[in-house]
CSV table of C-alpha atoms and ligand atoms in Angstrom, one decimal:
chain,number,residue,atom,x,y,z
K,3,MET,CA,-3.3,-24.4,-26.6
K,4,THR,CA,-0.6,-25.0,-24.0
K,5,ILE,CA,-0.1,-23.4,-20.6
K,6,SER,CA,2.9,-21.2,-20.1
K,7,ASN,CA,6.2,-22.4,-18.7
K,8,ARG,CA,5.6,-20.2,-15.7
K,9,LEU,CA,2.4,-22.1,-14.9
K,10,LYS,CA,4.0,-25.4,-15.6
K,11,SER,CA,6.6,-24.6,-13.0
K,12,LEU,CA,4.0,-24.1,-10.2
K,13,PRO,CA,4.6,-26.6,-7.4
K,14,PRO,CA,2.2,-29.5,-7.4
K,15,HIS,CA,-0.3,-29.3,-4.6
K,16,PHE,CA,1.2,-31.7,-2.1
K,17,PHE,CA,-2.0,-32.2,-0.2
K,18,SER,CA,-4.2,-33.0,-3.2
K,19,THR,CA,-3.6,-36.7,-2.6
K,20,LEU,CA,-4.7,-36.4,1.0
K,21,VAL,CA,-7.8,-34.4,0.0
K,22,LYS,CA,-8.7,-37.1,-2.6
K,23,ASN,CA,-8.2,-39.9,0.0
K,24,VAL,CA,-10.4,-38.1,2.5
K,25,GLU,CA,-13.0,-37.4,-0.1
K,26,SER,CA,-13.2,-41.0,-1.2
K,27,ALA,CA,-13.4,-42.2,2.5
K,28,LEU,CA,-16.3,-39.8,3.0
K,29,ALA,CA,-17.9,-41.0,-0.2
K,30,GLU,CA,-17.8,-44.5,1.2
K,31,GLY,CA,-19.9,-43.2,4.1
K,32,ARG,CA,-17.1,-43.3,6.6
K,33,ASP,CA,-17.3,-40.8,9.5
K,34,VAL,CA,-13.9,-39.1,8.9
K,35,ILE,CA,-12.8,-36.5,11.5
K,36,ASN,CA,-10.9,-34.2,9.2
K,37,LEU,CA,-8.2,-32.4,11.2
K,38,GLY,CA,-6.0,-31.9,8.1
K,39,ARG,CA,-7.4,-28.6,7.0
K,40,GLY,CA,-6.5,-25.0,7.9
K,41,ASN,CA,-9.9,-23.5,7.1
K,42,PRO,CA,-11.5,-21.8,10.2
K,43,ASP,CA,-14.7,-23.6,11.1
K,44,GLN,CA,-16.5,-20.7,12.8
K,45,PRO,CA,-18.7,-18.1,11.0
K,46,THR,CA,-17.7,-14.4,10.6
K,47,PRO,CA,-19.0,-12.4,13.6
K,48,PRO,CA,-22.5,-11.0,12.8
K,49,HIS,CA,-21.6,-7.4,13.3
K,50,ILE,CA,-19.1,-7.7,10.4
K,51,VAL,CA,-21.6,-9.5,8.2
K,52,GLU,CA,-24.1,-6.7,8.9
K,53,ALA,CA,-21.5,-4.1,8.1
K,54,LEU,CA,-21.0,-5.7,4.7
K,55,GLN,CA,-24.8,-5.9,4.1
K,56,ALA,CA,-25.2,-2.2,4.8
K,57,ALA,CA,-22.1,-1.3,2.7
K,58,VAL,CA,-23.5,-3.3,-0.3
K,59,GLU,CA,-26.8,-1.3,-0.1
K,60,ASP,CA,-24.8,1.9,-0.6
K,61,PRO,CA,-24.1,2.6,-4.3
K,62,ALA,CA,-21.0,4.5,-3.3
K,63,THR,CA,-19.4,1.1,-2.9
K,64,HIS,CA,-20.3,-0.2,-6.3
K,65,GLY,CA,-17.6,1.5,-8.3
K,66,TYR,CA,-13.9,0.8,-8.5
K,67,ALA,CA,-12.0,1.1,-5.2
K,68,PRO,CA,-9.4,3.8,-5.2
K,69,PHE,CA,-5.9,2.7,-6.3
K,70,GLY,CA,-4.1,1.5,-3.2
K,71,GLY,CA,-7.3,0.9,-1.2
K,72,THR,CA,-9.6,3.2,0.6
K,73,VAL,CA,-8.2,5.9,2.9
K,74,GLU,CA,-10.6,4.8,5.6
K,75,LEU,CA,-9.4,1.2,5.7
K,76,LYS,CA,-5.8,2.2,5.6
K,77,ARG,CA,-6.4,4.5,8.6
K,78,ALA,CA,-8.2,1.7,10.4
K,79,VAL,CA,-5.2,-0.5,9.8
K,80,ALA,CA,-2.9,2.1,11.3
K,81,ASP,CA,-5.2,2.6,14.3
K,82,PHE,CA,-5.3,-1.2,14.8
K,83,TYR,CA,-1.5,-1.5,14.9
K,84,LYS,CA,-1.3,1.4,17.3
K,85,ARG,CA,-3.9,-0.1,19.6
K,86,GLU,CA,-2.8,-3.7,19.4
K,87,TYR,CA,1.0,-3.4,19.1
K,88,ALA,CA,1.9,0.2,19.9
K,89,VAL,CA,3.4,0.5,16.4
K,90,ASP,CA,3.1,3.8,14.4
K,91,ILE,CA,2.1,3.3,10.8
K,92,ASP,CA,1.6,6.0,8.2
K,93,PRO,CA,-1.6,5.1,6.5
K,94,ASP,CA,-0.7,6.8,3.2
K,95,MET,CA,2.8,5.4,2.7
K,96,GLU,CA,3.0,2.2,4.8
K,97,VAL,CA,-0.1,0.2,4.1
K,98,ALA,CA,-1.2,-1.9,1.1
K,99,ILE,CA,-4.6,-3.5,1.2
K,100,LEU,CA,-4.3,-7.1,0.0
K,101,TYR,CA,-6.8,-9.5,-1.7
K,102,GLY,CA,-6.0,-11.9,1.1
K,103,THR,CA,-2.4,-12.3,2.2
K,104,LYS,CA,-1.8,-15.4,0.0
K,105,THR,CA,-2.0,-12.9,-2.9
K,106,GLY,CA,0.5,-10.6,-1.1
K,107,LEU,CA,2.9,-13.5,-0.5
K,108,VAL,CA,2.8,-14.4,-4.2
K,109,GLU,CA,3.0,-10.8,-5.4
K,110,LEU,CA,5.9,-9.7,-3.3
K,111,PRO,CA,8.7,-11.5,-5.3
K,112,LEU,CA,7.1,-10.2,-8.5
K,113,ALA,CA,7.1,-6.7,-7.0
K,114,ILE,CA,10.6,-6.4,-5.6
K,115,MET,CA,12.8,-9.2,-7.2
K,116,ASN,CA,14.3,-9.9,-10.5
K,117,GLU,CA,14.6,-13.3,-12.2
K,118,GLY,CA,17.1,-15.6,-10.7
K,119,GLU,CA,17.5,-13.6,-7.4
K,120,LEU,CA,17.4,-15.5,-4.1
K,121,LEU,CA,14.5,-15.8,-1.6
K,122,LEU,CA,15.1,-17.6,1.7
K,123,LEU,CA,12.2,-19.6,3.0
K,124,PRO,CA,11.6,-21.5,6.2
K,125,ASP,CA,11.4,-25.3,6.2
K,126,PRO,CA,8.9,-26.5,7.3
K,127,GLY,CA,6.8,-23.6,5.9
K,128,TYR,CA,3.5,-22.6,4.4
K,129,PRO,CA,3.6,-24.3,1.0
K,130,ASP,CA,2.1,-21.4,-0.9
K,131,TYR,CA,5.4,-19.4,-0.5
K,132,LEU,CA,6.6,-21.5,-3.4
K,133,SER,CA,4.0,-20.3,-5.7
K,134,GLY,CA,5.6,-16.9,-5.7
K,135,VAL,CA,9.0,-18.4,-6.4
K,136,SER,CA,7.6,-20.1,-9.6
K,137,LEU,CA,5.6,-17.2,-10.9
K,138,ALA,CA,8.5,-14.7,-10.4
K,139,ASN,CA,11.0,-17.2,-11.7
K,140,ILE,CA,13.4,-16.5,-8.8
K,141,ARG,CA,15.6,-18.9,-6.9
K,142,HIS,CA,14.9,-20.1,-3.4
K,143,GLU,CA,16.8,-21.8,-0.6
K,144,THR,CA,15.4,-23.0,2.7
K,145,PHE,CA,16.6,-22.7,6.3
K,146,PRO,CA,15.6,-25.4,8.8
K,147,LEU,CA,13.2,-24.7,11.8
K,148,LEU,CA,14.3,-27.3,14.4
K,149,ALA,CA,12.6,-28.4,17.6
K,150,GLU,CA,15.9,-27.9,19.5
K,151,ASN,CA,15.8,-24.1,18.5
K,152,ASP,CA,12.1,-23.8,19.3
K,153,PHE,CA,11.5,-23.8,15.6
K,154,LEU,CA,13.2,-20.4,15.2
K,155,PRO,CA,15.9,-20.2,12.5
K,156,ASP,CA,19.6,-20.3,13.6
K,157,TYR,CA,21.0,-17.4,11.5
K,158,GLY,CA,24.5,-18.6,12.4
K,159,SER,CA,23.9,-21.6,10.1
K,160,LEU,CA,23.2,-19.5,7.0
K,161,SER,CA,26.2,-19.7,4.6
K,162,ALA,CA,28.1,-16.5,3.7
K,163,GLU,CA,26.9,-17.0,0.1
K,164,GLN,CA,23.2,-17.2,1.3
K,165,LYS,CA,23.6,-14.0,3.3
K,166,LYS,CA,25.3,-12.2,0.4
K,167,GLN,CA,22.9,-13.3,-2.3
K,168,ALA,CA,19.6,-13.3,-0.5
K,169,LYS,CA,17.3,-10.4,-1.5
K,170,LEU,CA,14.3,-11.4,0.6
K,171,MET,CA,13.5,-13.7,3.5
K,172,TYR,CA,10.1,-14.9,4.7
K,173,LEU,CA,9.3,-15.6,8.3
K,174,ASN,CA,6.1,-16.7,9.9
K,175,TYR,CA,5.2,-16.6,13.6
K,176,PRO,CA,3.0,-17.9,15.1
K,177,ASN,CA,4.1,-20.5,12.7
K,178,ASN,CA,2.2,-22.7,10.3
K,179,PRO,CA,2.8,-25.6,10.7
K,180,THR,CA,4.8,-25.8,13.9
K,181,SER,CA,2.7,-23.3,15.9
K,182,ALA,CA,5.9,-21.9,17.4
K,183,THR,CA,6.0,-18.3,18.5
K,184,ALA,CA,8.7,-15.6,18.1
K,185,THR,CA,10.2,-13.3,20.7
K,186,LEU,CA,11.1,-9.6,20.4
K,187,PRO,CA,14.9,-10.4,20.8
K,188,PHE,CA,14.6,-12.8,17.9
K,189,PHE,CA,13.0,-10.1,15.7
K,190,GLU,CA,15.7,-7.7,16.8
K,191,GLU,CA,18.3,-10.2,15.7
K,192,THR,CA,16.4,-10.5,12.4
K,193,VAL,CA,16.5,-6.7,11.9
K,194,ALA,CA,20.3,-6.7,12.6
K,195,LEU,CA,20.8,-9.5,10.1
K,196,ALA,CA,18.7,-7.8,7.5
K,197,LYS,CA,20.6,-4.5,7.9
K,198,GLU,CA,24.0,-6.1,7.8
K,199,HIS,CA,23.4,-8.1,4.7
K,200,ASP,CA,20.8,-5.9,2.9
K,201,ILE,CA,18.0,-8.6,3.0
K,202,ALA,CA,14.4,-7.5,2.9
K,203,ILE,CA,12.1,-9.2,5.5
K,204,MET,CA,8.5,-10.3,5.1
K,205,HIS,CA,6.9,-11.4,8.3
K,206,ASP,CA,3.7,-13.4,7.8
K,207,PHE,CA,1.6,-12.7,10.9
K,208,ALA,CA,-1.4,-14.7,9.7
K,209,TYR,CA,-1.9,-16.2,13.2
K,210,GLY,CA,-1.0,-13.0,15.1
K,211,GLY,CA,-4.4,-12.7,16.6
K,212,ILE,CA,-4.5,-16.1,18.2
K,213,GLY,CA,-2.3,-16.4,21.3
K,214,PHE,CA,-3.1,-18.6,24.3
K,215,ASP,CA,-2.6,-18.4,28.1
K,216,GLY,CA,-3.0,-14.6,27.9
K,217,LYS,CA,0.1,-14.2,25.8
K,218,LYS,CA,-0.2,-12.0,22.7
K,219,PRO,CA,2.1,-13.0,19.8
K,220,VAL,CA,4.8,-10.4,19.0
K,221,SER,CA,4.6,-8.3,15.8
K,222,PHE,CA,7.8,-8.0,13.8
K,223,LEU,CA,7.2,-4.3,13.6
K,224,GLN,CA,7.6,-4.0,17.3
K,225,ALA,CA,11.3,-4.6,16.8
K,226,GLU,CA,13.3,-1.3,16.6
K,227,GLY,CA,14.2,-0.5,13.0
K,228,ALA,CA,11.9,-3.2,11.5
K,229,LYS,CA,10.2,-0.8,9.1
K,230,GLU,CA,13.6,0.1,7.6
K,231,VAL,CA,14.1,-3.5,6.4
K,232,GLY,CA,10.7,-5.1,5.9
K,233,ILE,CA,7.0,-5.5,6.1
K,234,GLU,CA,4.5,-7.6,7.9
K,235,MET,CA,1.4,-9.2,6.4
K,236,TYR,CA,-1.8,-9.6,8.4
K,237,THR,CA,-4.9,-11.3,7.3
K,238,LEU,CA,-8.5,-11.0,8.6
K,239,SER,CA,-9.1,-14.6,7.6
K,240,LYS,CA,-8.1,-16.1,10.9
K,241,THR,CA,-8.6,-13.4,13.6
K,242,TYR,CA,-12.1,-12.6,12.3
K,243,ASN,CA,-13.1,-15.9,10.5
K,244,MET,CA,-13.1,-14.0,7.2
K,245,ALA,CA,-11.2,-16.5,5.0
K,246,GLY,CA,-13.7,-16.4,2.2
K,247,TRP,CA,-13.8,-12.6,2.1
K,248,ARG,CA,-10.2,-12.3,0.8
K,249,VAL,CA,-8.9,-9.3,2.7
K,250,GLY,CA,-5.7,-8.6,4.5
K,251,PHE,CA,-2.9,-6.0,4.4
K,252,ALA,CA,0.8,-5.5,4.2
K,253,ILE,CA,2.4,-2.8,6.4
K,254,GLY,CA,5.8,-1.4,7.0
K,255,ASN,CA,8.6,-0.3,4.7
K,256,ALA,CA,7.3,2.4,2.4
K,257,GLY,CA,9.4,1.3,-0.6
K,258,ILE,CA,8.1,-2.3,-0.5
K,259,ILE,CA,4.6,-1.1,0.1
K,260,GLU,CA,4.8,1.2,-2.9
K,261,ALA,CA,6.0,-1.7,-5.1
K,262,ILE,CA,3.1,-4.0,-4.0
K,263,ASN,CA,0.6,-1.2,-4.6
K,264,LEU,CA,2.0,-0.5,-8.1
K,265,LEU,CA,1.7,-4.2,-9.0
K,266,GLN,CA,-1.8,-4.3,-7.6
K,267,ASP,CA,-2.8,-1.2,-9.6
K,268,HIS,CA,-2.0,-3.2,-12.7
K,269,LEU,CA,-3.6,-6.5,-11.6
K,270,PHE,CA,-6.9,-5.6,-10.0
K,271,ILE,CA,-6.9,-2.0,-8.7
K,272,ASN,CA,-8.2,-3.0,-5.3
K,273,GLN,CA,-10.6,-5.1,-3.2
K,274,PHE,CA,-14.4,-4.4,-3.4
K,275,PRO,CA,-15.1,-1.2,-1.4
K,276,ALA,CA,-17.9,-2.8,0.5
K,277,VAL,CA,-15.5,-5.5,1.8
K,278,GLN,CA,-13.1,-2.8,2.7
K,279,ARG,CA,-15.8,-1.1,4.8
K,280,ALA,CA,-16.6,-4.4,6.6
K,281,ALA,CA,-12.9,-4.8,7.2
K,282,ILE,CA,-12.9,-1.5,9.0
K,283,THR,CA,-15.7,-2.8,11.3
K,284,ALA,CA,-13.7,-5.9,12.0
K,285,LEU,CA,-10.5,-4.0,12.9
K,286,SER,CA,-12.1,-1.1,14.7
K,287,GLY,CA,-15.3,-2.5,16.2
K,288,ASP,CA,-16.0,-4.6,19.3
K,289,GLN,CA,-13.2,-7.2,19.8
K,290,GLU,CA,-15.2,-9.4,22.1
K,291,ASN,CA,-15.6,-12.0,19.2
K,292,VAL,CA,-11.8,-12.2,19.0
K,293,ARG,CA,-11.5,-12.9,22.7
K,294,GLU,CA,-14.2,-15.6,22.4
K,295,LEU,CA,-12.5,-17.2,19.4
K,296,ILE,CA,-9.2,-17.4,21.3
K,297,ALA,CA,-11.0,-19.0,24.3
K,298,LEU,CA,-12.6,-21.5,21.9
K,299,TYR,CA,-9.3,-22.5,20.4
K,300,GLU,CA,-7.6,-22.6,23.7
K,301,GLY,CA,-10.3,-24.9,25.1
K,302,ARG,CA,-9.9,-27.2,22.1
K,303,ARG,CA,-6.2,-27.2,22.5
K,304,ASN,CA,-6.5,-28.1,26.2
K,305,VAL,CA,-8.9,-31.0,25.5
K,306,PHE,CA,-6.9,-32.3,22.6
K,307,ILE,CA,-3.4,-32.1,24.2
K,308,ASP,CA,-4.7,-33.6,27.5
K,309,GLU,CA,-6.2,-36.5,25.6
K,310,CYS,CA,-3.0,-37.1,23.6
K,311,ARG,CA,-1.0,-37.1,26.8
K,312,ARG,CA,-3.5,-39.4,28.5
K,313,ILE,CA,-2.9,-42.1,25.8
K,314,GLY,CA,0.9,-41.7,26.2
K,315,TRP,CA,1.6,-39.4,23.1
K,316,ASP,CA,4.4,-37.1,24.1
K,317,VAL,CA,3.2,-33.8,22.6
K,318,GLN,CA,3.9,-30.1,23.0
K,319,ALA,CA,0.9,-27.8,23.7
K,320,PRO,CA,0.8,-25.0,21.1
K,321,ALA,CA,1.1,-21.5,22.5
K,322,ALA,CA,-0.6,-19.9,19.6
K,323,SER,CA,-2.4,-20.5,16.2
K,324,PHE,CA,-4.9,-23.2,15.7
K,325,PHE,CA,-2.4,-26.0,14.9
K,326,ALA,CA,-0.8,-28.7,16.9
K,327,TRP,CA,2.5,-30.1,15.6
K,328,LEU,CA,2.8,-33.7,16.7
K,329,PRO,CA,5.7,-36.1,16.5
K,330,VAL,CA,4.9,-39.4,14.7
K,331,PRO,CA,5.4,-42.6,16.7
K,332,ALA,CA,8.6,-44.7,16.2
K,333,GLY,CA,8.6,-46.8,13.1
K,334,TYR,CA,6.4,-44.4,11.0
K,335,THR,CA,7.1,-41.6,8.6
K,336,SER,CA,4.8,-38.6,8.3
K,337,ALA,CA,3.1,-40.1,5.2
K,338,SER,CA,2.8,-43.7,6.6
K,339,PHE,CA,1.4,-42.4,9.9
K,340,THR,CA,-1.1,-40.1,8.1
K,341,GLN,CA,-2.2,-43.0,6.0
K,342,LEU,CA,-2.6,-45.3,9.0
K,343,LEU,CA,-4.7,-42.7,10.8
K,344,LEU,CA,-7.0,-42.3,7.8
K,345,ASP,CA,-7.3,-46.0,7.0
K,346,GLU,CA,-7.6,-47.4,10.6
K,347,ALA,CA,-8.9,-44.6,12.7
K,348,ASP,CA,-10.9,-42.4,10.2
K,349,VAL,CA,-8.9,-39.4,11.3
K,350,ALA,CA,-7.3,-37.1,8.7
K,351,VAL,CA,-4.2,-35.1,9.6
K,352,ALA,CA,-1.7,-33.2,7.4
K,353,PRO,CA,1.6,-35.0,6.9
K,354,GLY,CA,4.6,-32.8,8.1
K,355,ASN,CA,6.7,-33.6,5.0
K,356,GLY,CA,4.2,-31.6,2.9
K,357,PHE,CA,5.6,-28.5,4.5
K,358,GLY,CA,9.2,-29.3,3.7
K,359,LYS,CA,11.8,-32.0,4.4
K,360,TYR,CA,12.3,-30.8,8.0
K,361,GLY,CA,8.6,-31.4,8.5
K,362,GLU,CA,9.3,-35.2,8.2
K,363,GLY,CA,8.5,-37.0,11.5
K,364,TYR,CA,5.6,-34.8,12.3
K,365,VAL,CA,1.9,-34.4,11.5
K,366,ARG,CA,-0.1,-31.2,11.7
K,367,VAL,CA,-3.5,-31.3,13.4
K,368,GLY,CA,-5.9,-28.4,13.0
K,369,LEU,CA,-8.0,-27.6,16.1
K,370,LEU,CA,-10.9,-26.8,13.8
K,371,ASP,CA,-13.6,-29.1,15.1
K,372,GLU,CA,-15.7,-29.3,18.2
K,373,GLU,CA,-14.1,-30.5,21.5
K,374,GLU,CA,-16.1,-33.7,21.4
K,375,ARG,CA,-14.9,-34.5,17.9
K,376,LEU,CA,-11.3,-33.8,19.0
K,377,ARG,CA,-11.7,-36.1,22.0
K,378,GLU,CA,-13.3,-38.8,19.7
K,379,ALA,CA,-10.3,-38.5,17.3
K,380,VAL,CA,-7.8,-39.3,20.1
K,381,ARG,CA,-10.0,-42.2,21.4
K,382,ARG,CA,-9.9,-43.7,17.9
K,383,ILE,CA,-6.1,-43.2,17.7
K,384,GLU,CA,-5.8,-44.8,21.2
K,385,LYS,CA,-7.4,-48.0,19.8
K,386,LEU,CA,-4.4,-48.4,17.5
K,387,LYS,CA,-2.3,-49.0,20.6
K,388,LEU,CA,0.7,-47.0,19.3
K,389,PHE,CA,1.7,-45.4,22.5
K,390,SER,CA,2.5,-47.0,25.8
O,415,LIG,C1,1.0,-19.0,7.3
O,415,LIG,C2,-0.1,-18.5,6.4
O,415,LIG,N1,0.0,-17.4,5.7
O,415,LIG,C3,-0.9,-16.9,4.9
O,415,LIG,C4,-2.1,-17.6,4.7
O,415,LIG,C5,-3.1,-17.0,3.8
O,415,LIG,O1,-4.2,-16.4,4.3
O,415,LIG,P1,-5.2,-15.5,3.5
O,415,LIG,O2,-4.8,-15.6,2.0
O,415,LIG,O3,-6.5,-16.1,3.8
O,415,LIG,O4,-5.0,-14.1,4.0
O,415,LIG,C6,-2.3,-18.8,5.4
O,415,LIG,C7,-3.6,-19.5,5.2
O,415,LIG,O5,-3.8,-20.6,5.6
O,415,LIG,C8,-1.3,-19.2,6.3
O,415,LIG,O6,-1.5,-20.4,6.9
């Protein structure tokens, strides 16, 4: 038995070596502070857990979910976008319930692209976008996200060929890995580009719920005309610490939503109805836990960034997400600096080049450990005397 060419073409998991190295350090009994991961460290708020428990007790949740997801969850999604972003969404035509947004990101090329067509992806970017490229057997090209442009794409640097050929473009703000945020004018410029060149847009809003200093990240759908050209994907994994539950949604352009729903009808029908009920509680219930979560990450950010600056590391404070994107010191690459931190400081970070060639020269730190551990991580790095 051999695996299909489609599976053979899946990109290798860049971070698997890092994970192995961290695991073997831990197996040696070393106290590694692991800031390389992107998995939220806090539990799901209790009222959401209780909603699932109650839903599981109800036999009405034990059968197949309706095709396209439950009406109640789709309404809750529309209400959530109205409340949070003042965006009007038709729950019947403009919402697809996703089995986590990673699934949606991989499904989208399968749903709306033909083999050989072109997808434009950000570099650096979330590595899993490439899984959809392989499975749908499409082409992809990247556009750079540079510090000098605040890690926003410069559409002027896309070639005429790219603009002509691209069928779809992925964007992601607040951004993984750079933590950069977008502005409404940038999204308006995106809509104009999409309309002029007939490019569909998918905005990945995974970290949309986590903005610091009282600033709420902007939704792509807040831009005039956004629904005419694209969709946004939102996950409950980060805002509500529900990464294991696998629930998110895509909203926006009715044609794209219909295509995703059609594909999902054939793949798995839809998410467990009890999880859909708990998702309604998350989106519609008390949002105090979200405010607390933002405050927790903001506190960690302040501690970590202050400590980095104290030791002479010239770093930018993230305005959103739970990542910090840090330049490596002179004389190191992303990989060699990551290795040094693990070997000499027992601190694990994610090397920037794992997110694309324009990630070279950076490492990504997840603010996913207690403040004291973050402080301790910087103290260990300080001992390496890399910064003056
Ligand atoms: C940028 C980005 N998009 C999407 C996802 C996928 O999230 P999920 O599949 O849990 O909804 C992640 C997860 O880390 C992410 O960082």
